[in-house]
C-alpha atoms as an extended CHARMM CRD file, in Angstrom:
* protein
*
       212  EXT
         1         1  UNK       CA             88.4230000000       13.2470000000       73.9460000000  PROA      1               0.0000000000
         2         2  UNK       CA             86.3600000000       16.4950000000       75.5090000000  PROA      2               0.0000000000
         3         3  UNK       CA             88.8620000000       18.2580000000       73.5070000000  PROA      3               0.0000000000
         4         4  UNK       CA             88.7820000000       16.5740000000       70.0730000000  PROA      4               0.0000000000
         5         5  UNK       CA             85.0150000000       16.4410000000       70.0870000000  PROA      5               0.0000000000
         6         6  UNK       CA             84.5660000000       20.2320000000       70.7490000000  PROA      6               0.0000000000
         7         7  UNK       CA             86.4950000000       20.9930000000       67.9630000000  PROA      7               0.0000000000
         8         8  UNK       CA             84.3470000000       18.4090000000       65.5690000000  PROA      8               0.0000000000
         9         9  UNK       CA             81.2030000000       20.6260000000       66.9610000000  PROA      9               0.0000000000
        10        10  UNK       CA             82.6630000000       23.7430000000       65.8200000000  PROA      10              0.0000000000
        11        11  UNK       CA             83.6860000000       22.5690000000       62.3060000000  PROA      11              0.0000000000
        12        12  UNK       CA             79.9550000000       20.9490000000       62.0810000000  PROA      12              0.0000000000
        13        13  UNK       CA             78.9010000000       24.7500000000       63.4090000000  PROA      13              0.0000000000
        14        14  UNK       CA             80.6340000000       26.5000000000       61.0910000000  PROA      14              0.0000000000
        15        15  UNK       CA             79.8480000000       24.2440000000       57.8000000000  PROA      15              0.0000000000
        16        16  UNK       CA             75.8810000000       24.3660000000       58.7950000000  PROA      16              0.0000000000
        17        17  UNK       CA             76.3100000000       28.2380000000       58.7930000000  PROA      17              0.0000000000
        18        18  UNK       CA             78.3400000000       28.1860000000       55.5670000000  PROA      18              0.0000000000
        19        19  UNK       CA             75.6040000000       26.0440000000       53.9320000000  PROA      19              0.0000000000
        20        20  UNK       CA             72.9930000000       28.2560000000       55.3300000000  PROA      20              0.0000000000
        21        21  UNK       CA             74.5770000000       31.3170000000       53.7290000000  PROA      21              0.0000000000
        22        22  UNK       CA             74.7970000000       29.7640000000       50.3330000000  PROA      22              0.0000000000
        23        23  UNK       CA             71.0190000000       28.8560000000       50.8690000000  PROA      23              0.0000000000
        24        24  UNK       CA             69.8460000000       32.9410000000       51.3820000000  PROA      24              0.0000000000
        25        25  UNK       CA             72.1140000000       33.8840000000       48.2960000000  PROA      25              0.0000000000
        26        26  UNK       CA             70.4830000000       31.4950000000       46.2150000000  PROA      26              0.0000000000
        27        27  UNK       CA             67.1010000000       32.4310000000       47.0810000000  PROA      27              0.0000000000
        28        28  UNK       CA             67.9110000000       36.1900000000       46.7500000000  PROA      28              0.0000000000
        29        29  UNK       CA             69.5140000000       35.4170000000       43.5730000000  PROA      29              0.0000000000
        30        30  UNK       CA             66.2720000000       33.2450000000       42.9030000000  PROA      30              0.0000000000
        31        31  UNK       CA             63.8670000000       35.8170000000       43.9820000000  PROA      31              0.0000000000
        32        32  UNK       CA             65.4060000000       38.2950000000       41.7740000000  PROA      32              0.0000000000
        33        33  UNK       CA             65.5050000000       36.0650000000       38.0930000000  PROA      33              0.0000000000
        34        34  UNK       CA             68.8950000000       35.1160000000       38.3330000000  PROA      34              0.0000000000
        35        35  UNK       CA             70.0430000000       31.4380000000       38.7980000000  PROA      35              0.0000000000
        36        36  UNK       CA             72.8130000000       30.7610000000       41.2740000000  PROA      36              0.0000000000
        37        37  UNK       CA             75.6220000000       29.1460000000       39.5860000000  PROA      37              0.0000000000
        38        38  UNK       CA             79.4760000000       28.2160000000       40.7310000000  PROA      38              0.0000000000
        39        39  UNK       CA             80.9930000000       29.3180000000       37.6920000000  PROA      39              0.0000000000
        40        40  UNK       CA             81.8810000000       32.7460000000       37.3760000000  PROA      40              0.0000000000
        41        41  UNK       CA             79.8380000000       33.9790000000       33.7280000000  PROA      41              0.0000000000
        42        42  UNK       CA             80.2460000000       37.1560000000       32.0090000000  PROA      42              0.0000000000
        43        43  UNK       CA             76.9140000000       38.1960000000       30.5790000000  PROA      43              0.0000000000
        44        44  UNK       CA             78.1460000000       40.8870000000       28.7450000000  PROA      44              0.0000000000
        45        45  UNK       CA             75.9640000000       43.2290000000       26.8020000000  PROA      45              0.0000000000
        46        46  UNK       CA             71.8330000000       42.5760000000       26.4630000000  PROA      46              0.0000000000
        47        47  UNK       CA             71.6440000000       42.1840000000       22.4300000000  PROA      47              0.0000000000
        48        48  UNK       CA             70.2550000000       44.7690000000       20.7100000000  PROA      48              0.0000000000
        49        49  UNK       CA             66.6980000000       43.7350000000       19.1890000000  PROA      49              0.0000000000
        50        50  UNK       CA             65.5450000000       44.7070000000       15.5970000000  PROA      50              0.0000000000
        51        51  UNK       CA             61.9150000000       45.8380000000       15.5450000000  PROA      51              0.0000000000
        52        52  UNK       CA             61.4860000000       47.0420000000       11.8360000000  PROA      52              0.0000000000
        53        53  UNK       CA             58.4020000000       48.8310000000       13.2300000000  PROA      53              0.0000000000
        54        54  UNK       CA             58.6030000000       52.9770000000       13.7510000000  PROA      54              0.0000000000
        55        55  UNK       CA             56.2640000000       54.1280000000       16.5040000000  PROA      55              0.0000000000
        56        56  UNK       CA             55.2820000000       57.5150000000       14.3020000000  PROA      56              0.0000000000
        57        57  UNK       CA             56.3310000000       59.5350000000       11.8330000000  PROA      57              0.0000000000
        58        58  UNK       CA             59.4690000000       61.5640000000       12.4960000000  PROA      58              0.0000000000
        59        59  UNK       CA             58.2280000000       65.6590000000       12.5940000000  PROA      59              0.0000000000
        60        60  UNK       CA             60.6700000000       66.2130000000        9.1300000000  PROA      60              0.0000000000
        61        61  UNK       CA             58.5680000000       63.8320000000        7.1980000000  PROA      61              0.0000000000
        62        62  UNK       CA             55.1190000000       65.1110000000        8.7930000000  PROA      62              0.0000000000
        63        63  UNK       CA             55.9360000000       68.3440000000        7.8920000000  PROA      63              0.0000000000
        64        64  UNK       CA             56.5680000000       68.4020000000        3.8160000000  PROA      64              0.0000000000
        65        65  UNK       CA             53.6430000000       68.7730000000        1.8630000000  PROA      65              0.0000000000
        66        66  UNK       CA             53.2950000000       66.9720000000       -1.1720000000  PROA      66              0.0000000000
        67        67  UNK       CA             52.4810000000       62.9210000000       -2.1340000000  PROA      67              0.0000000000
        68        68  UNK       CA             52.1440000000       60.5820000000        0.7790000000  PROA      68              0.0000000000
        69        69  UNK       CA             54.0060000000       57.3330000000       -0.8600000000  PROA      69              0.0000000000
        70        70  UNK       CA             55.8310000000       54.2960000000        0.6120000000  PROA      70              0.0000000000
        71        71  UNK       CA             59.0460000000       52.8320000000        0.0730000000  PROA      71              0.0000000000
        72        72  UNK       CA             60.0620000000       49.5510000000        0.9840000000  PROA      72              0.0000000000
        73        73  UNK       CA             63.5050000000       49.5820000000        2.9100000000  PROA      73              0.0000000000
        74        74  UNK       CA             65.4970000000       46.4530000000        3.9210000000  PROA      74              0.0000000000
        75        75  UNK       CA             64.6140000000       44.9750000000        7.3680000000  PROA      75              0.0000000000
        76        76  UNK       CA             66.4810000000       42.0010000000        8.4750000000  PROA      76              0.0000000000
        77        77  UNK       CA             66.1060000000       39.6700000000        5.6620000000  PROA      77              0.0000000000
        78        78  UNK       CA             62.7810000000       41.3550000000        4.8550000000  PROA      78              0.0000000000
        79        79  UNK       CA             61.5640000000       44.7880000000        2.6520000000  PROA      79              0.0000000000
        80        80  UNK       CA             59.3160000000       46.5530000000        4.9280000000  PROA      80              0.0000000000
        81        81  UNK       CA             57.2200000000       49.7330000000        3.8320000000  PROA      81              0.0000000000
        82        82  UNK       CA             58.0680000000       52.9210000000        4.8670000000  PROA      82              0.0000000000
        83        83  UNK       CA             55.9950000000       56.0820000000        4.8740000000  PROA      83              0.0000000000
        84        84  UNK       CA             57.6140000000       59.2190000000        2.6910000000  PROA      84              0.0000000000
        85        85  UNK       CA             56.3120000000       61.7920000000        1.0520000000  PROA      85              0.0000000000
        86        86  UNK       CA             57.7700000000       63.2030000000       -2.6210000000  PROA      86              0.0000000000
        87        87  UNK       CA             57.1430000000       66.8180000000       -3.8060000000  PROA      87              0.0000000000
        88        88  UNK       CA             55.7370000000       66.2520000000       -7.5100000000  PROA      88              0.0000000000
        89        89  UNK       CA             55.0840000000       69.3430000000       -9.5100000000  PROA      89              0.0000000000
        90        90  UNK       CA             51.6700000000       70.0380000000      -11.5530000000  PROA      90              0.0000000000
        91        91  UNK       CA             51.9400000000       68.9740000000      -15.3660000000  PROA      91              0.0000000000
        92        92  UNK       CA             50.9290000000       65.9520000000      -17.4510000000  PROA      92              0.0000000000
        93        93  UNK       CA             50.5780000000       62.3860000000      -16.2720000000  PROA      93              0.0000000000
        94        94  UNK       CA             53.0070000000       61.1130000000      -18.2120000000  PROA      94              0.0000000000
        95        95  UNK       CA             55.4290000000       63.7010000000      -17.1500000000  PROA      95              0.0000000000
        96        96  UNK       CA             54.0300000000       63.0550000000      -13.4580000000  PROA      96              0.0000000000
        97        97  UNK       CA             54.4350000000       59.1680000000      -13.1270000000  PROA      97              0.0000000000
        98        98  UNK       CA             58.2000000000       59.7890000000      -14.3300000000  PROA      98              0.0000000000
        99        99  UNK       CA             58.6550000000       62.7340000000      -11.4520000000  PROA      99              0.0000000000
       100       100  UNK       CA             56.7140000000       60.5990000000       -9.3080000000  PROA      100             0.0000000000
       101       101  UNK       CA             59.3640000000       57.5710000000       -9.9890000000  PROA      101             0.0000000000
       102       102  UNK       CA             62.3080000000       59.9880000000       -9.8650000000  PROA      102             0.0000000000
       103       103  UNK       CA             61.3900000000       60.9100000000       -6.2170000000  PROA      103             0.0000000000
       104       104  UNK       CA             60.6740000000       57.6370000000       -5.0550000000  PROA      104             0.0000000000
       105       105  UNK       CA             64.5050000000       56.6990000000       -6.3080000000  PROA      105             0.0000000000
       106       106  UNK       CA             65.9750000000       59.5800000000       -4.1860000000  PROA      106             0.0000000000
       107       107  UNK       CA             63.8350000000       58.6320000000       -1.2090000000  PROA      107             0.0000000000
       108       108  UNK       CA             64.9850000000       54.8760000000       -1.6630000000  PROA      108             0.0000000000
       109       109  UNK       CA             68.5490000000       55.9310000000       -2.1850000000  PROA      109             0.0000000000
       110       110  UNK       CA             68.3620000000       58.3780000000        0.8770000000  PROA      110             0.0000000000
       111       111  UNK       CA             70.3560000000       57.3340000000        3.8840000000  PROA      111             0.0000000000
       112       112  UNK       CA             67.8770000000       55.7460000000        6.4690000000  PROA      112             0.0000000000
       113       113  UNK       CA             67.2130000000       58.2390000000        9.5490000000  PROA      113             0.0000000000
       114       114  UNK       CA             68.6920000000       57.8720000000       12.8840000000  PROA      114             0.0000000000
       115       115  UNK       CA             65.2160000000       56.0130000000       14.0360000000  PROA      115             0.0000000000
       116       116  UNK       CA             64.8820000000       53.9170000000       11.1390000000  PROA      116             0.0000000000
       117       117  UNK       CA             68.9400000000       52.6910000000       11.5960000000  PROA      117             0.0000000000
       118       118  UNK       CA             68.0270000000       52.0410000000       15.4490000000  PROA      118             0.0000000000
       119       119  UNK       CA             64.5800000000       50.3170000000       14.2540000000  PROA      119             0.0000000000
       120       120  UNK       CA             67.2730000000       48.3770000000       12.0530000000  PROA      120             0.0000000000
       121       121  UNK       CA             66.3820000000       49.4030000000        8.1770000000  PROA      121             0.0000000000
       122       122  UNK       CA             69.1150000000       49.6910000000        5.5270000000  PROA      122             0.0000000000
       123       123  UNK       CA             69.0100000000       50.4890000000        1.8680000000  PROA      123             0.0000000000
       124       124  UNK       CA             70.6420000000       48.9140000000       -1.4930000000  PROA      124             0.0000000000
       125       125  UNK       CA             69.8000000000       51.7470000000       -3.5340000000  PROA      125             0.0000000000
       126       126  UNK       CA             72.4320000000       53.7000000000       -4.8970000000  PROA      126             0.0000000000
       127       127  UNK       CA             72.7070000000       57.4190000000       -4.5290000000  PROA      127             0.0000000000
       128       128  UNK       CA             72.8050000000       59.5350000000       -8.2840000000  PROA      128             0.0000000000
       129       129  UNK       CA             70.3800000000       56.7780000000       -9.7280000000  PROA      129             0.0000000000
       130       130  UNK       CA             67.7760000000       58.3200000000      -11.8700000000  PROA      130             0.0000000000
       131       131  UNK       CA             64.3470000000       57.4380000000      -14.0400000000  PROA      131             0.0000000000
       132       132  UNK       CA             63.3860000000       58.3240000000      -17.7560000000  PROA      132             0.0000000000
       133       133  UNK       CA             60.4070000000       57.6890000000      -19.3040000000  PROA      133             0.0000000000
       134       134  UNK       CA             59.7680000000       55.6170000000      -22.2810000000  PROA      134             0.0000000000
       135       135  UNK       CA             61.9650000000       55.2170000000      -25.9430000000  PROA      135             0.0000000000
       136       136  UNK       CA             60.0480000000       55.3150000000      -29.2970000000  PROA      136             0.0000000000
       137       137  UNK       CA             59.3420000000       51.7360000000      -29.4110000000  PROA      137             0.0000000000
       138       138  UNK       CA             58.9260000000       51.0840000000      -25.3210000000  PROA      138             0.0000000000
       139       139  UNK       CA             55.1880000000       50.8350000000      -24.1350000000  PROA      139             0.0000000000
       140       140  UNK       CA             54.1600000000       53.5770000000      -22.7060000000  PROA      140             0.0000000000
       141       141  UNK       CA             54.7680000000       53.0370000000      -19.0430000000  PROA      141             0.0000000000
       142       142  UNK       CA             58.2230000000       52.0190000000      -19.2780000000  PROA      142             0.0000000000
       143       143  UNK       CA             60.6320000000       53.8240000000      -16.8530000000  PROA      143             0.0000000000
       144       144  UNK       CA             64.0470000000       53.2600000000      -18.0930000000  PROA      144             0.0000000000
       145       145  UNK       CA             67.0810000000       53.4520000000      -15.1260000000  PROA      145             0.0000000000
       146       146  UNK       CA             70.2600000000       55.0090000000      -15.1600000000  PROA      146             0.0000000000
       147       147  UNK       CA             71.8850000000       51.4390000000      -14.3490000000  PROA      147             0.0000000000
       148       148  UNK       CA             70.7700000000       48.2650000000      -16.0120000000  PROA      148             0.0000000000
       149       149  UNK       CA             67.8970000000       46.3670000000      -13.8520000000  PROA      149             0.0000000000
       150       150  UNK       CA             69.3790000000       43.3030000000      -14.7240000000  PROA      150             0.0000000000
       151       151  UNK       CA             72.6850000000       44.3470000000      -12.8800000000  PROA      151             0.0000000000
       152       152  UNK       CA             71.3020000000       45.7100000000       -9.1580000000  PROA      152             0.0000000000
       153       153  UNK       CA             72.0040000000       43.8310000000       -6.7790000000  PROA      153             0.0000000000
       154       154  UNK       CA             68.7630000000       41.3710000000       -6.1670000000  PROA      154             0.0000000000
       155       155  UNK       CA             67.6000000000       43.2760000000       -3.0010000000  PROA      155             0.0000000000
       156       156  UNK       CA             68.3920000000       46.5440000000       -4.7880000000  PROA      156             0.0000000000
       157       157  UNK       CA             66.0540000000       45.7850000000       -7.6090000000  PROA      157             0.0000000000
       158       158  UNK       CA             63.3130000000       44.1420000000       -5.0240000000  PROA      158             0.0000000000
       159       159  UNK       CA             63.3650000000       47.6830000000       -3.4410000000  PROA      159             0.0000000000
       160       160  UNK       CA             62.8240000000       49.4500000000       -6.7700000000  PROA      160             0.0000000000
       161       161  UNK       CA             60.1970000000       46.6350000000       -8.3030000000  PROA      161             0.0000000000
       162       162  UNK       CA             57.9160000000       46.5690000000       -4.9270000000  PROA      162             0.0000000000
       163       163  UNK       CA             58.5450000000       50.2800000000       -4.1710000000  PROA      163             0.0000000000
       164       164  UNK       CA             57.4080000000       51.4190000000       -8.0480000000  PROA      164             0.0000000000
       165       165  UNK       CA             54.8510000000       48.9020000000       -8.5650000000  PROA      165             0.0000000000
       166       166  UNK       CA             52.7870000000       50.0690000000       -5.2640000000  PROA      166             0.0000000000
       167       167  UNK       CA             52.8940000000       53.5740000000       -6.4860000000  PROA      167             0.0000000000
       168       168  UNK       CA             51.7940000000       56.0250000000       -8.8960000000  PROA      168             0.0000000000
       169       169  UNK       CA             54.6300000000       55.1060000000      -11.3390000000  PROA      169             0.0000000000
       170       170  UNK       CA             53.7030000000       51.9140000000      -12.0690000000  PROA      170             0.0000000000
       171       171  UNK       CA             49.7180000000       50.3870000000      -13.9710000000  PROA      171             0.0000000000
       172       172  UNK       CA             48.3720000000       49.3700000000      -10.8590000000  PROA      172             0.0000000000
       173       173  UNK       CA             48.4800000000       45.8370000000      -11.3280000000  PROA      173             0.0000000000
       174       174  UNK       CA             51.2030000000       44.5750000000       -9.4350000000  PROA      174             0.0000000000
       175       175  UNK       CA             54.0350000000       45.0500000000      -11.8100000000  PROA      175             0.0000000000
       176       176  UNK       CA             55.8040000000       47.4620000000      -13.4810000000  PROA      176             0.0000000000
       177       177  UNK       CA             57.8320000000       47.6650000000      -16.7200000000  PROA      177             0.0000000000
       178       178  UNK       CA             61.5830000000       48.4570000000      -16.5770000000  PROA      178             0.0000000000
       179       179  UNK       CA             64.5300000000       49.2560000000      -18.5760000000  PROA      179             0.0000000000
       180       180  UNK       CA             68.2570000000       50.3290000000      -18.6250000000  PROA      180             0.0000000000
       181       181  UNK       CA             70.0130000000       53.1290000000      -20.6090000000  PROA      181             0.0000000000
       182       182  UNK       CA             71.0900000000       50.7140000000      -22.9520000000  PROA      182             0.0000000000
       183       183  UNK       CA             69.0770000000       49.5610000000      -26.2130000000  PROA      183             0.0000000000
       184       184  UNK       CA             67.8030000000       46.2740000000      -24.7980000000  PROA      184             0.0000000000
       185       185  UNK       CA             64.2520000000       46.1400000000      -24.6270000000  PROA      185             0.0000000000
       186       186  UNK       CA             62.4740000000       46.8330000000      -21.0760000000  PROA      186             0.0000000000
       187       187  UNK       CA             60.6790000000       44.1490000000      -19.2900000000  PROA      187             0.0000000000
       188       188  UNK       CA             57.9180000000       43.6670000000      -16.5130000000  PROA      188             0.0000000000
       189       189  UNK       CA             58.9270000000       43.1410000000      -13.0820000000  PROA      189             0.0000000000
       190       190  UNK       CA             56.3050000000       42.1070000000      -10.3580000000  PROA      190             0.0000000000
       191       191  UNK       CA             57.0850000000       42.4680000000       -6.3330000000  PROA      191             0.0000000000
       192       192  UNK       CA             55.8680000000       38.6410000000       -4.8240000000  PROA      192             0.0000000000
       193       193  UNK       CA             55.3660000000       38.0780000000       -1.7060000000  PROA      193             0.0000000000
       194       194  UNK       CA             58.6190000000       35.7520000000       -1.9130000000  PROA      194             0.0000000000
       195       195  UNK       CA             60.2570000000       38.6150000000       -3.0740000000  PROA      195             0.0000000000
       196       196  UNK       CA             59.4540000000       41.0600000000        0.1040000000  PROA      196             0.0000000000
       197       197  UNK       CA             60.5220000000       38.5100000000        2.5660000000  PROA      197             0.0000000000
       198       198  UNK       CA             63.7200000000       37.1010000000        0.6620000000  PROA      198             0.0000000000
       199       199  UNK       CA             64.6180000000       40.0900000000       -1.1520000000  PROA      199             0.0000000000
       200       200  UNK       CA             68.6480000000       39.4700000000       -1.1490000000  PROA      200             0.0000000000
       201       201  UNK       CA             67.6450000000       35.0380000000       -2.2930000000  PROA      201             0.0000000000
       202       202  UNK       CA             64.4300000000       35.9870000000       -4.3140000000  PROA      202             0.0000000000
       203       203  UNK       CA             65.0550000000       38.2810000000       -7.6950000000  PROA      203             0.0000000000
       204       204  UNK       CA             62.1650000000       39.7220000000       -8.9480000000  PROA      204             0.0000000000
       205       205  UNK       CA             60.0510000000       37.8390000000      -11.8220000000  PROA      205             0.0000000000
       206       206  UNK       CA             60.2530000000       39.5840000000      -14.8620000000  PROA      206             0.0000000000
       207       207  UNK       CA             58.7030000000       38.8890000000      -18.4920000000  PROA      207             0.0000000000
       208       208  UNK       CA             59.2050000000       39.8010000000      -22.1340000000  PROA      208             0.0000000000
       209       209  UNK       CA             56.6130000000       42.8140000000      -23.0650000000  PROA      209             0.0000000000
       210       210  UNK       CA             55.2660000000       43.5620000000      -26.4890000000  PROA      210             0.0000000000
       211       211  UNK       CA             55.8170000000       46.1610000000      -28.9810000000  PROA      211             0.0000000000
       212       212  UNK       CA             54.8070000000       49.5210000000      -27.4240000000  PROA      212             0.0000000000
């Protein structure tokens, strides 16, 4: 009996040491965030976080001269501005506003830089798209696209409308007045707020203009 109940003291030992054990590891694992758990989990890599937020200009951009603008890039679901600047030679406004509009294009239809990609913005904008002014009949601030407006993609267009009609390319009021290289006749486009957070679900609204 000595014998039997010796060996009953041990086992009790050795369990109360066991479950003391499993008590410090849990409270380390406590102390340091983690939650004890008896299933082995594989956490694998910490998910990467999209700020669509740039802490300062990049030195390439601070250091052309010429017209501070913004573009709006894609962000998530979202068009976010984006601070650029566009060389734009000296010569008549009319001549201007289309230069102005030609630069913004190449700047939309540039390749985001390696901080904007980490920050998470993208672009719909096709390289090689260009701007022309206005056709005898258009009003006078058309700007008439290489490709059809009507055929972008909707967030490609929402990058054009919001990015032209918040510049010097467009009347100032909001909107701005579009057109392809075909014959059809242009029409106004206005950037919503609709539009800059659900660029790829919300097209731009766009309106029948009058005789120019």
């Amino acid at each position: 009996m000595d014998g039997r109940r010796m060996a009953v003291r041990r086992a009790a030992v050795r369990g109360a040491r066991g479950l003391l054990a499993a008590g410090a590891l849990g409270a380390l694992l406590t102390g340091c965030g983690i939650r004890a758990t008896e299933v082995p989990t594989d956490f694998g890599p910490a998910p990467s976080r999209v700020r669509c937020s740039l802490a300062e200009p990049e030195v390439s951009t601070q250091a052309v001269r010429g017209l501070p603008v913004q573009v709006f890039l894609l962000c998530g679901s979202s068009l976010v501005a984006v601070d650029r600047t566009v060389r734009v030679p000296d010569g008549a406004a009319d001549a201007r506003r289309v230069l102005v509009a030609q630069g913004l294009l190449d700047e939309l239809s540039e390749e985001p830089s390696d901080a904007e990609r980490e920050a998470g913005y993208t672009t719909r904008v096709r390289r090689g798209t260009t701007v022309s002014g206005p056709r005898p009949g258009d009003p006078e601030d058309t700007l008439r696209l290489s490709t059809a407006p009507g055929s972008l993609p909707s967030s490609a267009l929402a990058q054009v409308v919001c990015t032209f009609s918040d510049s010097a390319a467009a009347e100032g009021d909001g909107s701005v007045i579009l057109g392809g290289p075909e014959d059809s006749r242009p029409r106004r486009y206005k950037c919503t707020g609709e539009v800059r957070s659900r660029p790829a679900d919300e097209e731009p609204p766009s309106s029948e203009v009058t005789e120019g």
